[in-house]
PDB file of C-alpha atoms in Angstrom:
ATOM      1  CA  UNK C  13      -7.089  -7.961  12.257  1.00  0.00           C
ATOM      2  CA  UNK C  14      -4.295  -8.715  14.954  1.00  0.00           C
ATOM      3  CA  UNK C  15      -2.596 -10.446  11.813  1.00  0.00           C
ATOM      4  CA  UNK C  16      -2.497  -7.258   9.479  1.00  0.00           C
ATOM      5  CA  UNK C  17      -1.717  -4.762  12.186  1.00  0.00           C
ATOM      6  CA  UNK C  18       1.178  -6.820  12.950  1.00  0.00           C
ATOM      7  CA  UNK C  19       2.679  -6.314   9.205  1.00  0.00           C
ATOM      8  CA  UNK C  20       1.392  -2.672   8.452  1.00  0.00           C
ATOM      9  CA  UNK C  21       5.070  -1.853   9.398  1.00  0.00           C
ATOM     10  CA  UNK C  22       6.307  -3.607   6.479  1.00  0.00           C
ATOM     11  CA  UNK C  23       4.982  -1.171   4.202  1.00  0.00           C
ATOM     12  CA  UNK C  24       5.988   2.061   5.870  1.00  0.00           C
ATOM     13  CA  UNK C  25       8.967   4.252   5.079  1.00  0.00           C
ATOM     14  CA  UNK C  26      10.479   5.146   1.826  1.00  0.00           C
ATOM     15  CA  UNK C  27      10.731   1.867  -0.851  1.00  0.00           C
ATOM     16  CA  UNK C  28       9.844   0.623  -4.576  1.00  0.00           C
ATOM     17  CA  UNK C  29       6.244  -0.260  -4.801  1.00  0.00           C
ATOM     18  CA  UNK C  30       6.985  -1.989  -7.681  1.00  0.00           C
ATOM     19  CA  UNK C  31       5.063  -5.917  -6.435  1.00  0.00           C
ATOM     20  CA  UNK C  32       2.153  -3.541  -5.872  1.00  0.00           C
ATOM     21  CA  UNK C  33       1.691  -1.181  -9.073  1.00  0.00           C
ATOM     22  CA  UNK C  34       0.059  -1.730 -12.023  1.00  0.00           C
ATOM     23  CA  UNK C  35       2.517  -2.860 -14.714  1.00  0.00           C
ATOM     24  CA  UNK C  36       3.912  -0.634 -17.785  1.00  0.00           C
ATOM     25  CA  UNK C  37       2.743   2.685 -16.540  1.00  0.00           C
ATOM     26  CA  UNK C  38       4.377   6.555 -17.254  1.00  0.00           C
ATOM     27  CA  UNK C  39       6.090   6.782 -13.957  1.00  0.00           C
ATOM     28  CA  UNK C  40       9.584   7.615 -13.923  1.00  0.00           C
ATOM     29  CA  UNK C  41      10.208   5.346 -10.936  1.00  0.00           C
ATOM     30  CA  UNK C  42       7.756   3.128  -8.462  1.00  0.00           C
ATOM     31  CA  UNK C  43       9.478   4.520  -5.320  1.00  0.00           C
ATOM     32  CA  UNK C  44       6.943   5.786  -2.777  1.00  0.00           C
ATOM     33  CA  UNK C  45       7.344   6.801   1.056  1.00  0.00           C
ATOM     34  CA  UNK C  46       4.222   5.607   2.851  1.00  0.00           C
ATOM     35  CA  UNK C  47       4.369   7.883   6.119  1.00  0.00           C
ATOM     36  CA  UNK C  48       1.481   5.650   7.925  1.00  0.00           C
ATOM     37  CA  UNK C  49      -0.889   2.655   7.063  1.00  0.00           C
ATOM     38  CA  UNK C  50      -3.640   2.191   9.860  1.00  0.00           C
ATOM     39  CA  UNK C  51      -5.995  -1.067   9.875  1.00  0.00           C
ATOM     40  CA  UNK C  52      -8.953  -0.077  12.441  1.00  0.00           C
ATOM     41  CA  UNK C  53     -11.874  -2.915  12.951  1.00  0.00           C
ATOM     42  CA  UNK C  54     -14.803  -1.279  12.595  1.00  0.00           C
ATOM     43  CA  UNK C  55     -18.596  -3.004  13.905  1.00  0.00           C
ATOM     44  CA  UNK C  56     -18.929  -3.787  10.226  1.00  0.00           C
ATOM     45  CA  UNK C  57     -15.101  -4.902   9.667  1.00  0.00           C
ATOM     46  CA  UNK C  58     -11.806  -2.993   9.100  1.00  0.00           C
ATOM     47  CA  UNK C  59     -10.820   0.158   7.710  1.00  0.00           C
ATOM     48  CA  UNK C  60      -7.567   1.000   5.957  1.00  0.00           C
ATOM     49  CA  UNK C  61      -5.896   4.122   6.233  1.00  0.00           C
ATOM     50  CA  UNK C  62      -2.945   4.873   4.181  1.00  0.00           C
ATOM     51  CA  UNK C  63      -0.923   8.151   3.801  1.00  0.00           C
ATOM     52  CA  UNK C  64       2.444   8.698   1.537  1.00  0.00           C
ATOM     53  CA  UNK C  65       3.629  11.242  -0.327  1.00  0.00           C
ATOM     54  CA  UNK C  66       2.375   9.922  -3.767  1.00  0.00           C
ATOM     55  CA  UNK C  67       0.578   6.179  -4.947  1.00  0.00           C
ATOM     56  CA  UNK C  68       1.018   4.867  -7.930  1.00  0.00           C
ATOM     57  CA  UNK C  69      -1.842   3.101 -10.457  1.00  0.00           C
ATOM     58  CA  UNK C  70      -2.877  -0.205  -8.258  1.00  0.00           C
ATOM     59  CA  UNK C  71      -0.592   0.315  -5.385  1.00  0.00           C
ATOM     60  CA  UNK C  72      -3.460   0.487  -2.217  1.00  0.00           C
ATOM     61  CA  UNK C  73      -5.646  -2.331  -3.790  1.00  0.00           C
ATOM     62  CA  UNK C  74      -2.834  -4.428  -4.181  1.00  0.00           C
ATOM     63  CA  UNK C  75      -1.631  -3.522  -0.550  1.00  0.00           C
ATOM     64  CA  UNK C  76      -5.128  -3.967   0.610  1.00  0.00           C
ATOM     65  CA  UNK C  77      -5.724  -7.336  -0.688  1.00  0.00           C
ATOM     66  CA  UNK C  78      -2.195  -8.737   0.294  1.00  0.00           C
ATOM     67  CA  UNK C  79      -2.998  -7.744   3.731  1.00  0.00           C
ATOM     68  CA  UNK C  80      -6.051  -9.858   3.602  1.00  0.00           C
ATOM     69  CA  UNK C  81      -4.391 -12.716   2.286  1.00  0.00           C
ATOM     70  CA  UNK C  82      -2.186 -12.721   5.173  1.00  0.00           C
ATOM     71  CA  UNK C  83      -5.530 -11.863   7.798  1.00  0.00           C
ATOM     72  CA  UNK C  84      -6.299 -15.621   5.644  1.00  0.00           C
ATOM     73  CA  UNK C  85      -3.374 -16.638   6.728  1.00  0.00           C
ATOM     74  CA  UNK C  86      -2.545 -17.456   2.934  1.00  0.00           C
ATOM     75  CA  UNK C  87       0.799 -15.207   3.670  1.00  0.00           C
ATOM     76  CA  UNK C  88       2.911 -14.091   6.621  1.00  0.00           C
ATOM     77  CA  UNK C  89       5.512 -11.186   7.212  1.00  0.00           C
ATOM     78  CA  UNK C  90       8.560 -12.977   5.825  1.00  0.00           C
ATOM     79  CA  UNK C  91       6.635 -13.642   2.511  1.00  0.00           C
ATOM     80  CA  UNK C  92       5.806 -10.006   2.615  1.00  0.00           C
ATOM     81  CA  UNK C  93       9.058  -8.589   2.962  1.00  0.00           C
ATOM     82  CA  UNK C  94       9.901 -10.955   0.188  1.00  0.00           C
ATOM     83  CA  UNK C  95       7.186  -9.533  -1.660  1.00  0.00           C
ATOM     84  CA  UNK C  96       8.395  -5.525  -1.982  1.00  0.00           C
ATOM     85  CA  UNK C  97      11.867  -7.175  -2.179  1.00  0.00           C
ATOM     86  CA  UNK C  98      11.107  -9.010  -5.463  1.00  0.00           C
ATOM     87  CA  UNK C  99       9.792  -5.767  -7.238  1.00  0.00           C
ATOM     88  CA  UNK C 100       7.509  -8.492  -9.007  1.00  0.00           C
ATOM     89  CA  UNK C 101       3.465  -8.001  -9.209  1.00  0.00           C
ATOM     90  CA  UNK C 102       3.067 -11.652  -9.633  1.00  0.00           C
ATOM     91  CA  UNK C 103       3.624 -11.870  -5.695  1.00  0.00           C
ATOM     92  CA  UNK C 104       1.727  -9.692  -4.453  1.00  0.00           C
ATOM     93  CA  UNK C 105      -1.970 -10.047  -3.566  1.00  0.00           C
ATOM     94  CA  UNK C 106      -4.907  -9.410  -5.376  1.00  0.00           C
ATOM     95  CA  UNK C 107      -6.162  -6.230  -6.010  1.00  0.00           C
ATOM     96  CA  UNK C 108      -9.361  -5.488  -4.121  1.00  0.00           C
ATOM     97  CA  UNK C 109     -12.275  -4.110  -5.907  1.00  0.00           C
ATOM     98  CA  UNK C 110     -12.430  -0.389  -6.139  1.00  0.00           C
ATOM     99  CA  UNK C 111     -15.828  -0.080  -4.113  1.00  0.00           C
ATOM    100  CA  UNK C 112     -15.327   1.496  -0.728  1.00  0.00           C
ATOM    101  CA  UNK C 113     -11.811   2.597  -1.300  1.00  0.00           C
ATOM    102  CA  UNK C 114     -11.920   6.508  -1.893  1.00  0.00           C
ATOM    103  CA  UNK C 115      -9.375   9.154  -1.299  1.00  0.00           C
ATOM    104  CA  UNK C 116      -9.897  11.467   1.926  1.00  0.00           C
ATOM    105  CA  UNK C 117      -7.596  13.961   1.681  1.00  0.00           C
ATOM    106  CA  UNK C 118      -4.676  15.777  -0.160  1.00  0.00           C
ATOM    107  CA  UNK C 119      -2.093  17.832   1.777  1.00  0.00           C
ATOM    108  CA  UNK C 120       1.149  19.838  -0.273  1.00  0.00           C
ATOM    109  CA  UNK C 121       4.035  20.754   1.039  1.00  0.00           C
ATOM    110  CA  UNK C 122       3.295  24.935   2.168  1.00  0.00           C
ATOM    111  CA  UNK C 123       6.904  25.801  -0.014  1.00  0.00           C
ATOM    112  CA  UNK C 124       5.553  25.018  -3.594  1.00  0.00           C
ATOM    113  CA  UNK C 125       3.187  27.910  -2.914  1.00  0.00           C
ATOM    114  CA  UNK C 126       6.316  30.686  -2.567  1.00  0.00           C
TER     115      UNK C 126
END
């Protein structure tokens, strides 16, 4: 866990998602600013908390199961920089499976209402 939480970083602000979106999708552009990405252990194991002003198709499975391959050990922070850098899916982890990964909450910002 001490692993992951050390990266999480990596993955915040505004970048291209690219490595971790499904390929040949109708999106104008893969760039996505992820505001916070929490890994809590839990008594059964972790929980992953992501907010960002939009996703795109793949994106937190693939973030989710390149953070386990580095809580494996199978990758560390430079390879994940090098990772979103490369704008390539290839690199990136796995996707997890869908199970347990749902979606908790949806905010907007209060001026598209006027």
């Amino acid at each position: 866990v001490a692993k992951i939480q050390e990266i999480a970083p990596l993955f915040l602000g505004k970048k291209d998602f690219t490595s971790f979106s499904k390929l040949h999708t109708d999106v104008n552009n893969n760039i996505c600013e992820v505001y916070d990405l929490e890994i809590l252990p839990t008594d059964i194991g972790i929980e992953i908390h992501i907010s960002a002003n939009r996703f795109l198709r793949n994106m937190v499975r693939a973030i989710v199961g390149t953070l386990l391959e580095v809580g494996e050990g199978k990758k560390n922070a430079e390879q994940v920089t090098d990772i979103i850098n490369q704008k390539n899916r290839s690199y990136a982890g796995p996707s997890v499976p869908a199970c347990g990964l749902f979606l908790h909450k949806i905010t907007y910002p209060k001026d598209i209402f006027i």
